[in-house]
Coordinates of C-alpha atoms and ligand atoms in Angstrom, one line a residue:
M3 CA 24.7 145.9 -145.9
I4 CA 26.3 148.7 -148.0
F5 CA 23.3 148.7 -150.4
W6 CA 21.0 149.2 -147.4
A7 CA 23.2 151.8 -145.9
S8 CA 23.2 153.7 -149.3
L9 CA 19.5 153.3 -149.6
F10 CA 18.9 154.7 -146.2
V11 CA 21.2 157.7 -146.9
S12 CA 19.3 158.2 -150.3
L13 CA 15.9 158.1 -148.8
A14 CA 16.7 160.3 -145.8
A15 CA 18.5 162.9 -147.9
S16 CA 15.8 163.2 -150.6
A17 CA 13.2 163.6 -147.9
G18 CA 14.7 167.0 -147.1
T19 CA 16.6 166.1 -143.9
P20 CA 20.2 167.1 -144.6
M21 CA 22.5 164.2 -144.2
D22 CA 26.1 164.1 -142.8
P23 CA 27.9 165.0 -145.9
A24 CA 30.8 162.6 -145.1
S25 CA 28.3 159.6 -145.3
V26 CA 26.8 161.0 -148.4
Y27 CA 30.4 161.2 -149.8
R28 CA 31.1 157.6 -148.8
S29 CA 28.0 156.2 -150.3
H30 CA 27.7 158.3 -153.5
C31 CA 31.1 159.8 -154.5
A32 CA 33.8 157.7 -153.1
A33 CA 33.7 154.8 -155.6
C34 CA 34.7 157.2 -158.5
H35 CA 36.6 160.0 -156.4
G36 CA 38.4 157.9 -153.9
A37 CA 37.7 157.2 -150.3
D38 CA 40.4 159.8 -149.5
R39 CA 39.0 162.3 -152.1
F40 CA 42.5 162.2 -153.9
G41 CA 40.5 161.1 -157.2
A42 CA 40.3 157.7 -158.9
M43 CA 38.3 157.4 -162.2
G44 CA 36.9 160.8 -161.3
P45 CA 39.0 163.9 -160.5
A46 CA 40.2 164.7 -156.8
L47 CA 37.7 166.5 -154.7
L48 CA 39.9 168.6 -152.5
P49 CA 39.5 172.1 -151.7
E50 CA 42.6 173.0 -153.9
S51 CA 41.0 170.9 -156.9
L52 CA 37.9 172.8 -156.6
E53 CA 39.4 176.4 -156.3
R54 CA 38.6 177.3 -159.9
L55 CA 34.9 176.1 -159.8
R56 CA 32.4 178.7 -158.7
P57 CA 29.9 177.7 -156.0
D58 CA 26.9 177.7 -158.4
A59 CA 29.0 175.6 -160.9
L60 CA 29.9 173.0 -158.4
L61 CA 26.3 172.6 -157.2
D62 CA 25.2 172.4 -160.8
V63 CA 27.6 169.5 -161.2
L64 CA 26.3 167.7 -158.2
R65 CA 22.7 168.2 -159.1
N66 CA 22.9 167.7 -162.8
G67 CA 26.1 165.9 -163.6
R68 CA 28.5 166.6 -166.3
P69 CA 27.5 165.8 -169.9
A70 CA 29.5 163.1 -171.8
T71 CA 31.3 161.9 -168.7
Q72 CA 30.5 159.1 -165.9
M73 CA 29.3 162.0 -163.6
Q74 CA 25.7 161.6 -162.9
G75 CA 23.6 164.2 -161.4
F76 CA 22.0 163.5 -157.9
A77 CA 19.1 166.1 -158.0
G78 CA 16.5 163.3 -158.1
E79 CA 18.1 161.3 -155.3
L80 CA 19.6 163.9 -152.7
G81 CA 17.7 167.1 -151.5
D82 CA 18.9 170.5 -151.9
A83 CA 20.0 171.0 -148.3
T84 CA 21.9 167.9 -148.6
L85 CA 23.6 168.8 -152.0
D86 CA 24.3 172.3 -150.4
Q87 CA 26.2 170.6 -147.4
L88 CA 28.0 168.4 -149.5
A89 CA 29.2 171.1 -151.8
G90 CA 30.6 173.0 -148.5
W91 CA 32.1 170.0 -147.1
L92 CA 34.0 169.2 -150.3
R93 CA 35.5 172.7 -150.0
T94 CA 36.8 172.0 -146.5
A95 CA 40.1 170.2 -146.0
P96 CA 40.1 166.5 -145.0
A97 CA 40.8 166.0 -141.4
G98 CA 44.4 165.1 -141.7
T99 CA 46.8 166.8 -144.3
P100 CA 46.6 165.0 -147.5
R101 CA 49.9 163.2 -148.1
W102 CA 51.4 162.0 -151.3
E103 CA 54.6 160.5 -150.4
Q104 CA 57.6 159.0 -152.4
A105 CA 56.1 155.6 -152.3
D106 CA 52.7 156.9 -153.7
I107 CA 54.3 158.7 -156.6
R108 CA 56.5 155.6 -157.3
A109 CA 53.4 153.3 -157.1
S110 CA 51.4 155.6 -159.4
R111 CA 53.9 155.1 -162.4
V112 CA 52.3 153.4 -165.5
I113 CA 54.9 152.4 -168.2
Y114 CA 53.0 152.0 -171.5
H115 CA 56.0 151.7 -173.8
A116 CA 59.5 151.0 -172.3
P117 CA 62.3 153.2 -173.6
G118 CA 63.7 152.1 -177.0
T119 CA 60.8 150.1 -178.0
L120 CA 59.2 152.4 -180.4
A121 CA 60.1 153.6 -183.9
D122 CA 62.6 156.2 -184.2
R123 CA 61.0 158.2 -186.9
P124 CA 57.4 159.6 -187.4
V125 CA 54.6 157.2 -188.3
F126 CA 52.8 159.9 -190.4
S127 CA 53.9 162.0 -193.4
A128 CA 53.2 165.5 -191.8
D129 CA 56.1 167.8 -191.0
P130 CA 56.7 166.7 -187.3
S131 CA 58.1 170.2 -186.6
N132 CA 55.0 172.0 -187.5
L133 CA 52.6 169.8 -185.6
F134 CA 50.4 171.5 -183.1
L135 CA 48.9 170.1 -179.9
V136 CA 45.5 171.3 -179.0
V137 CA 44.3 170.9 -175.5
E138 CA 40.5 170.3 -175.4
S139 CA 39.2 170.7 -172.0
G140 CA 35.5 169.7 -172.7
T141 CA 35.9 166.0 -172.4
H142 CA 39.6 166.2 -171.7
H143 CA 41.2 165.2 -175.1
V144 CA 44.2 166.3 -177.1
T145 CA 44.3 166.7 -180.9
V146 CA 47.5 166.6 -182.9
L147 CA 47.2 169.0 -185.8
D148 CA 49.1 169.1 -189.1
G149 CA 50.3 172.7 -189.2
D150 CA 50.7 172.6 -193.0
K151 CA 47.4 171.1 -193.9
L152 CA 45.7 172.4 -190.8
E153 CA 44.1 169.3 -190.3
P154 CA 43.8 166.9 -187.3
I155 CA 45.9 163.6 -187.6
H156 CA 45.1 162.2 -184.4
R157 CA 43.0 162.5 -181.1
F158 CA 43.6 161.0 -177.7
R159 CA 42.2 161.1 -174.2
S160 CA 44.3 163.1 -171.8
R161 CA 44.2 163.1 -167.8
F162 CA 41.6 165.3 -166.1
A163 CA 42.1 169.1 -166.6
L164 CA 45.5 169.6 -168.4
H165 CA 46.9 173.1 -167.4
G166 CA 49.8 175.0 -168.5
G167 CA 51.9 174.7 -171.6
P168 CA 52.8 171.2 -172.6
K169 CA 56.6 170.9 -172.8
F170 CA 58.5 169.3 -175.7
S171 CA 61.7 167.6 -175.9
R172 CA 64.3 169.6 -178.0
D173 CA 63.8 167.3 -181.1
G174 CA 60.2 167.7 -180.8
R175 CA 59.6 163.9 -180.4
Y176 CA 58.2 163.9 -176.9
V177 CA 55.7 166.1 -175.1
F178 CA 55.2 166.2 -171.4
M179 CA 51.8 167.4 -170.1
A180 CA 50.7 168.1 -166.4
S181 CA 47.1 167.8 -165.2
R182 CA 45.7 169.8 -162.4
D183 CA 45.4 166.6 -160.5
G184 CA 49.1 166.0 -160.3
W185 CA 49.3 163.5 -163.3
V186 CA 52.4 163.8 -165.6
S187 CA 52.0 162.2 -169.0
K188 CA 54.8 161.5 -171.5
Y189 CA 53.6 161.3 -175.1
D190 CA 55.6 160.2 -178.2
L191 CA 54.4 162.4 -181.0
W192 CA 56.4 160.4 -183.6
N193 CA 54.6 157.3 -182.7
L194 CA 51.1 159.0 -181.6
T195 CA 51.1 157.0 -178.3
L196 CA 51.5 157.6 -174.4
V197 CA 54.9 156.3 -173.2
A198 CA 54.6 156.6 -169.4
E199 CA 52.4 158.4 -166.6
I200 CA 52.9 159.2 -163.0
R201 CA 51.2 161.1 -160.4
A202 CA 53.8 163.6 -158.9
G203 CA 51.1 165.4 -156.6
L204 CA 47.6 165.9 -155.7
N205 CA 47.3 169.4 -157.1
T206 CA 50.0 170.6 -159.5
R207 CA 50.9 174.0 -161.1
N208 CA 53.1 172.9 -164.0
L209 CA 56.1 171.1 -165.0
A210 CA 59.3 171.9 -166.9
V211 CA 61.6 169.7 -169.0
S212 CA 65.3 170.2 -169.0
D213 CA 67.0 171.4 -172.1
D214 CA 69.2 168.2 -172.3
G215 CA 65.9 166.1 -172.3
E216 CA 67.1 164.2 -169.1
W217 CA 64.8 165.7 -166.4
V218 CA 61.2 166.8 -165.7
T219 CA 60.5 169.0 -162.6
V220 CA 57.0 169.3 -161.4
G221 CA 55.7 172.2 -159.2
N222 CA 53.0 171.3 -156.8
T223 CA 50.6 173.0 -154.5
L224 CA 49.5 169.9 -152.7
P225 CA 51.7 168.7 -151.1
Q226 CA 54.0 171.7 -151.3
T227 CA 56.8 169.9 -153.2
L228 CA 59.0 170.0 -156.2
V229 CA 59.4 166.7 -157.8
L230 CA 62.3 165.6 -160.0
L231 CA 61.6 162.8 -162.4
R232 CA 63.9 161.2 -165.0
A233 CA 62.5 162.1 -168.5
G234 CA 63.2 158.8 -170.0
D235 CA 60.8 156.6 -168.0
L236 CA 59.2 159.3 -165.6
S237 CA 60.8 157.4 -162.6
L238 CA 61.1 159.5 -159.5
E239 CA 64.6 160.9 -158.7
R240 CA 63.8 163.2 -155.8
V241 CA 61.1 165.1 -153.9
Y242 CA 62.0 168.6 -152.4
P243 CA 59.8 169.9 -149.7
V244 CA 59.3 173.5 -150.5
T245 CA 60.3 175.0 -147.2
G246 CA 61.8 178.5 -146.9
A247 CA 64.7 179.8 -144.7
D248 CA 62.3 180.4 -141.8
G249 CA 60.8 177.0 -142.0
K250 CA 57.6 178.1 -143.6
S251 CA 56.4 175.9 -146.5
S252 CA 55.0 177.3 -149.7
R253 CA 53.0 176.3 -152.7
V254 CA 54.9 176.4 -156.0
S255 CA 53.9 179.2 -158.4
A256 CA 55.6 177.8 -161.4
V257 CA 58.7 176.0 -162.5
Y258 CA 60.5 176.7 -165.7
D259 CA 63.6 175.4 -167.5
A260 CA 66.1 178.1 -167.9
A261 CA 68.0 176.6 -170.7
P262 CA 71.0 178.8 -171.0
R263 CA 71.6 178.4 -167.2
R264 CA 71.2 174.7 -167.4
A265 CA 68.8 175.0 -164.5
F266 CA 65.3 174.9 -163.4
I267 CA 63.8 178.1 -161.9
A268 CA 61.0 177.7 -159.3
A269 CA 59.0 180.7 -158.1
L270 CA 57.1 180.2 -154.9
R271 CA 53.7 181.6 -153.8
D272 CA 54.1 182.0 -150.0
I273 CA 57.7 182.6 -149.3
P274 CA 59.8 185.4 -150.8
E275 CA 62.3 183.0 -152.5
V276 CA 63.3 181.9 -155.9
W277 CA 65.0 178.6 -156.3
E278 CA 67.5 177.7 -159.0
I279 CA 68.1 173.9 -159.4
P280 CA 70.9 173.3 -161.7
Y281 CA 70.9 170.0 -163.7
A282 CA 74.3 170.1 -164.9
G283 CA 77.7 170.3 -163.2
K284 CA 79.1 169.7 -159.8
T285 CA 76.2 171.3 -157.8
A286 CA 73.4 169.5 -159.7
F287 CA 70.1 169.3 -158.1
T288 CA 71.2 171.4 -155.1
P289 CA 68.8 174.4 -155.0
R290 CA 70.3 177.8 -154.9
V291 CA 68.0 180.1 -152.9
I292 CA 67.6 183.6 -153.8
G293 CA 65.8 185.7 -151.2
L294 CA 63.3 188.5 -152.3
T295 CA 61.4 191.3 -150.7
D296 CA 58.0 189.9 -152.1
V297 CA 56.5 186.6 -153.4
L298 CA 56.3 185.8 -157.0
D299 CA 52.8 184.9 -158.2
D300 CA 53.5 185.3 -161.9
F301 CA 56.7 185.9 -163.7
F302 CA 58.6 186.3 -167.1
F303 CA 62.0 185.6 -168.1
D304 CA 64.0 187.7 -170.5
Q305 CA 65.3 185.7 -173.7
S306 CA 68.8 185.1 -171.9
Y307 CA 67.2 184.0 -168.7
R308 CA 69.3 186.4 -166.7
H309 CA 66.4 188.3 -165.5
I310 CA 63.1 187.6 -164.1
L311 CA 60.3 190.1 -164.4
G312 CA 58.0 189.1 -161.5
A313 CA 54.7 190.3 -159.8
S314 CA 52.8 189.3 -156.7
R315 CA 49.1 189.6 -156.7
S316 CA 49.2 192.4 -154.2
A317 CA 52.1 194.5 -155.3
A318 CA 53.7 196.1 -158.3
G319 CA 56.4 194.2 -160.0
Q320 CA 60.1 193.6 -159.7
V321 CA 63.2 192.6 -161.7
I322 CA 65.4 190.2 -160.2
D323 CA 69.0 189.6 -161.6
L324 CA 69.5 185.8 -161.4
D325 CA 73.3 186.1 -161.6
A326 CA 73.6 188.8 -158.9
G327 CA 70.8 187.0 -156.7
R328 CA 68.9 190.2 -156.0
K329 CA 66.3 192.6 -157.1
V330 CA 67.7 195.4 -159.6
A331 CA 64.7 197.3 -160.3
D332 CA 60.9 198.0 -159.6
L333 CA 58.4 197.6 -162.4
A334 CA 55.7 200.2 -162.7
L335 CA 52.7 197.9 -163.1
T336 CA 49.1 198.2 -162.0
G337 CA 46.0 195.8 -162.0
M338 CA 47.2 192.3 -162.3
P339 CA 49.6 191.9 -165.0
H340 CA 49.8 188.3 -166.6
L341 CA 53.8 188.3 -166.9
G342 CA 53.5 184.7 -167.7
S343 CA 51.7 185.3 -170.9
G344 CA 54.3 188.2 -171.8
I345 CA 56.1 188.1 -175.3
T346 CA 59.2 190.2 -176.6
W347 CA 60.1 191.9 -179.8
V348 CA 62.5 194.6 -181.1
R349 CA 61.0 198.2 -181.6
D350 CA 63.0 201.1 -182.6
G351 CA 66.3 198.8 -182.2
R352 CA 65.3 198.2 -178.5
E353 CA 63.9 194.9 -177.0
V354 CA 60.6 195.3 -175.4
M355 CA 58.3 193.0 -173.4
A356 CA 54.5 193.2 -173.4
S357 CA 52.3 191.7 -171.0
P358 CA 48.4 191.4 -170.7
N359 CA 46.5 192.3 -167.5
L360 CA 44.0 190.1 -165.8
K361 CA 42.4 192.9 -164.1
Q362 CA 42.5 195.9 -166.6
G363 CA 41.9 196.5 -170.3
A364 CA 45.6 197.2 -171.0
I365 CA 48.9 195.9 -172.2
S366 CA 51.9 197.1 -170.7
V367 CA 55.0 197.5 -172.7
I368 CA 58.2 197.5 -170.9
D369 CA 61.7 198.5 -172.2
M370 CA 63.9 195.6 -171.3
Q371 CA 67.2 197.8 -170.8
T372 CA 65.7 200.3 -168.6
W373 CA 62.8 198.2 -167.2
K374 CA 60.5 201.5 -167.6
T375 CA 57.0 201.1 -168.9
V376 CA 57.2 202.8 -172.4
A377 CA 53.5 202.5 -173.2
T378 CA 50.2 201.2 -171.9
I379 CA 48.0 200.1 -174.9
P380 CA 44.2 200.3 -174.1
T381 CA 42.3 197.2 -175.1
N382 CA 38.7 196.0 -174.9
G383 CA 39.1 194.7 -171.4
P384 CA 41.2 192.3 -169.1
G385 CA 42.6 189.4 -170.9
F386 CA 44.8 186.4 -170.5
F387 CA 47.1 185.7 -173.5
L388 CA 49.3 187.8 -175.9
R389 CA 50.9 186.3 -178.8
S390 CA 53.0 187.1 -181.9
H391 CA 55.6 185.6 -184.0
E392 CA 58.9 186.7 -185.6
A393 CA 57.5 186.8 -188.9
T394 CA 54.4 189.0 -188.1
P395 CA 54.2 192.7 -187.5
Y396 CA 51.2 192.1 -185.1
A397 CA 50.6 190.8 -181.5
W398 CA 47.3 189.5 -180.7
A399 CA 45.4 190.1 -177.4
D400 CA 42.3 188.7 -176.0
A401 CA 39.8 190.2 -173.7
M402 CA 38.4 186.9 -172.2
M403 CA 38.0 188.3 -168.6
S404 CA 35.5 191.0 -169.9
P405 CA 32.2 191.4 -171.8
K406 CA 34.2 191.7 -175.0
R407 CA 35.5 188.1 -174.5
D408 CA 34.5 187.1 -178.1
T409 CA 37.0 189.5 -179.7
L410 CA 40.7 189.6 -180.2
Q411 CA 42.5 192.6 -180.9
V412 CA 45.6 193.0 -183.3
I413 CA 48.2 195.3 -182.3
D414 CA 50.9 196.9 -184.5
K415 CA 54.3 195.8 -182.8
Q416 CA 56.0 199.1 -183.9
T417 CA 53.2 201.9 -183.7
L418 CA 51.6 200.1 -180.6
A419 CA 48.2 201.1 -182.1
V420 CA 45.4 198.6 -182.3
V421 CA 45.1 198.0 -186.1
G422 CA 42.3 195.3 -186.5
S423 CA 40.3 192.7 -184.5
V424 CA 38.6 189.4 -185.2
T425 CA 35.4 188.1 -183.6
P426 CA 35.2 184.3 -184.6
S427 CA 31.6 183.9 -183.0
P428 CA 29.8 186.9 -181.6
G429 CA 29.0 186.4 -177.8
R430 CA 31.4 183.3 -177.4
T431 CA 34.7 183.2 -175.7
A432 CA 37.6 183.5 -178.0
A433 CA 41.3 183.6 -176.7
H434 CA 44.7 182.0 -177.0
V435 CA 46.6 182.4 -180.2
E436 CA 49.5 180.3 -181.7
F437 CA 51.1 180.8 -185.1
T438 CA 52.1 178.2 -187.6
R439 CA 55.8 177.7 -187.8
D440 CA 56.2 180.3 -190.6
G441 CA 54.0 182.9 -188.9
R442 CA 51.5 182.8 -191.8
Y443 CA 48.5 181.7 -189.9
A444 CA 47.2 182.4 -186.3
L445 CA 45.1 179.9 -184.7
V446 CA 42.5 181.1 -182.2
S447 CA 40.6 178.9 -179.8
L448 CA 36.8 179.3 -179.5
M449 CA 36.6 178.1 -176.0
E450 CA 33.1 176.5 -176.1
A451 CA 31.8 173.0 -175.8
D452 CA 30.9 173.2 -179.4
G453 CA 33.9 175.2 -180.1
A454 CA 36.4 175.3 -182.6
I455 CA 40.2 176.2 -183.7
V456 CA 39.7 179.2 -186.0
V457 CA 42.5 179.7 -188.4
Y458 CA 43.2 183.3 -189.6
D459 CA 45.6 184.6 -192.4
A460 CA 47.9 186.5 -190.0
E461 CA 48.4 189.3 -192.6
T462 CA 44.9 189.9 -194.0
L463 CA 43.1 188.9 -190.7
K464 CA 40.6 186.8 -192.8
E465 CA 39.2 183.5 -191.5
V466 CA 40.7 180.6 -193.5
K467 CA 39.4 177.6 -191.8
R468 CA 37.4 176.4 -188.8
L469 CA 38.2 173.0 -187.1
P470 CA 35.5 171.8 -184.7
M471 CA 36.8 171.1 -181.2
D472 CA 35.5 170.3 -177.8
K473 CA 36.2 173.4 -175.7
P474 CA 39.7 174.0 -176.9
I475 CA 42.0 175.9 -174.5
G476 CA 45.6 176.2 -175.5
K477 CA 47.5 175.0 -178.7
Y478 CA 51.2 174.7 -179.0
N479 CA 53.4 174.5 -182.1
V480 CA 56.4 172.2 -181.8
F481 CA 58.6 174.5 -183.9
N482 CA 57.7 177.7 -182.0
K483 CA 58.0 176.0 -178.7
T484 CA 61.3 174.1 -179.3
T485 CA 63.0 177.2 -180.8
R486 CA 61.7 179.4 -178.0
S487 CA 60.1 181.8 -180.3
S488 CA 59.9 185.2 -178.6
G489 CA 56.3 185.6 -179.5
T490 CA 55.2 182.6 -177.6
S491 CA 55.6 181.3 -174.0
H492 CA 58.2 178.8 -173.4
Ligands
DHE528 FE1 46.8 179.3 -166.5 C1 49.6 178.6 -168.4 C2 48.7 180.0 -163.9 C3 44.0 180.0 -164.8 C4 44.9 178.3 -169.3 N1 48.8 179.3 -166.2 C5 49.8 178.8 -167.0 C6 51.0 178.9 -166.3 C7 50.8 179.3 -165.1 C8 49.4 179.5 -164.9 C9 51.9 179.6 -164.0 C10 52.4 178.6 -166.9 C11 52.6 177.2 -166.9 C12 53.5 176.6 -168.0 O1 53.3 176.9 -169.2 O2 54.3 175.7 -167.6 N2 46.5 179.8 -164.7 C13 47.3 180.0 -163.8 C14 46.8 180.9 -162.6 O3 47.3 181.1 -161.6 C15 45.3 180.9 -162.9 C16 45.0 182.4 -163.1 C17 44.4 180.5 -161.8 C18 44.5 179.0 -161.7 O4 43.4 178.3 -161.7 O5 45.6 178.3 -161.6 C19 45.2 180.2 -164.3 N3 44.7 179.2 -167.0 C20 43.8 179.6 -166.1 C21 42.5 179.4 -166.8 O6 41.5 179.7 -166.1 C22 42.7 179.0 -168.1 C23 42.2 180.1 -169.2 C24 41.9 177.8 -168.6 C25 42.3 176.5 -167.8 O7 42.6 175.4 -168.6 O8 42.6 176.5 -166.6 C26 44.1 178.9 -168.1 N4 47.1 178.6 -168.5 C27 46.2 178.3 -169.4 C28 46.9 177.9 -170.7 C29 48.4 178.1 -170.3 C30 48.5 178.3 -169.0 C31 46.2 177.7 -172.0 C32 49.5 177.8 -171.3 C33 49.6 179.2 -172.1 C34 50.8 178.8 -173.2 O9 50.6 179.0 -174.3 O10 51.8 178.4 -172.9

């Protein structure tokens, strides 16, 4: 019966009469992407999940499939009109609001190794504190790299579309990764194996791990929740509906661990509030709500985690004093500063923060005492990431949102002049730098399907090595992340 229905849909659709997209979905997509479009073997197909895919890119996948995945193309089977309609339908919300309740979260949890069942020392000889995790987005894999030998020691499949920085436990043994589809994976780097996974939401921004290693908080956009998990076995502790003082609910912009405050800080996208959720002491887990005059789409903490430098997509930035619970200064920023990629260093005895800009070829440098912009460094074009290390005099900036997306510029942190550049592969996107533990080498992602991690000598800017990778995006050094290096994100 199902066969005949599906055959009928296929014949009619390929004959040029556009078919009802809901029935096409049921007959052609549901088996892999779930009857509810929440994802199964394939990723979720909800408007939130498809936000990042351009219309022509979505149609291309529907027509031609995705190489090296189970996703087949339907161009031979379904006509253009049907595929157009299907693409449009996938971008509309399902009839009822998608729900992902506590019971769904709990039921999704998979334990691969119970706590206490794996060896308490690394199963390899490489220095565990100088490992890198490289997220390869091509076919969704993660490579573990020995940061001394600059060689891969392991590679494993990840959930679909990991995004945001993986977060390490303080001792560097465990790493927690979030996928855009809401999956949280806990990986044991010493034993090179997955420990547990849970689906905390249907569409997730990022996650944070508490400094004491006890808690993981996940910030979601669908449903609009913050989810608190026990870090040990990823069991669910609590779900916070993200609802503001006026009853309006909000997507989460991002959640971070503010270690010196022993608290998670969540910025919200749709309501002008910041939530501080303490994880130690008498008021543990009860959010303290700080009202703002504008929402925060993107933000940066100073090294003490007392101040947030935040920006909304529509307006200039603001500085929020978390102790005082209010805005203390405006930031003179234009374009779309990517504060989340900001870094700090000391220049002329004063701490400065620098942020790339997603809309302008400029790096803004801000004095962390006066909050004034002390310089705007012109670059090749709008870029995503800025990186440095305590042991190098340079900061590296990409221009991946511009025609010069193949080149990274190297900026002297004292003179603020561009003093060099690298172009790993002309015409091909290169971005996101992370340094080895000692700051001697800079690793750059050549973000292409047949891409690479290109290793540069951080002093001479000469290429040292090229490690082939499948569309590598971010890479994360255990030491730099766990010691909260001021040259990288935390
Ligand atoms: Fe990201 C981190 C938001 C698009 C690659 N990105 C983050 C974080 C946030 C964020 C809030 C910090 C999370 C953390 O570390 O816990 N990113 C956003 C956006 O709002 C934006 C512009 C639109 C969106 O689709 O969500 C966006 N990001 C992208 C991309 O298109 C990138 C280049 C490719 C991809 O994989 O999606 C991308 N984002 C990254 C990377 C990090 C990241 C590699 C981690 C940087 C780090 O070194 O810590």
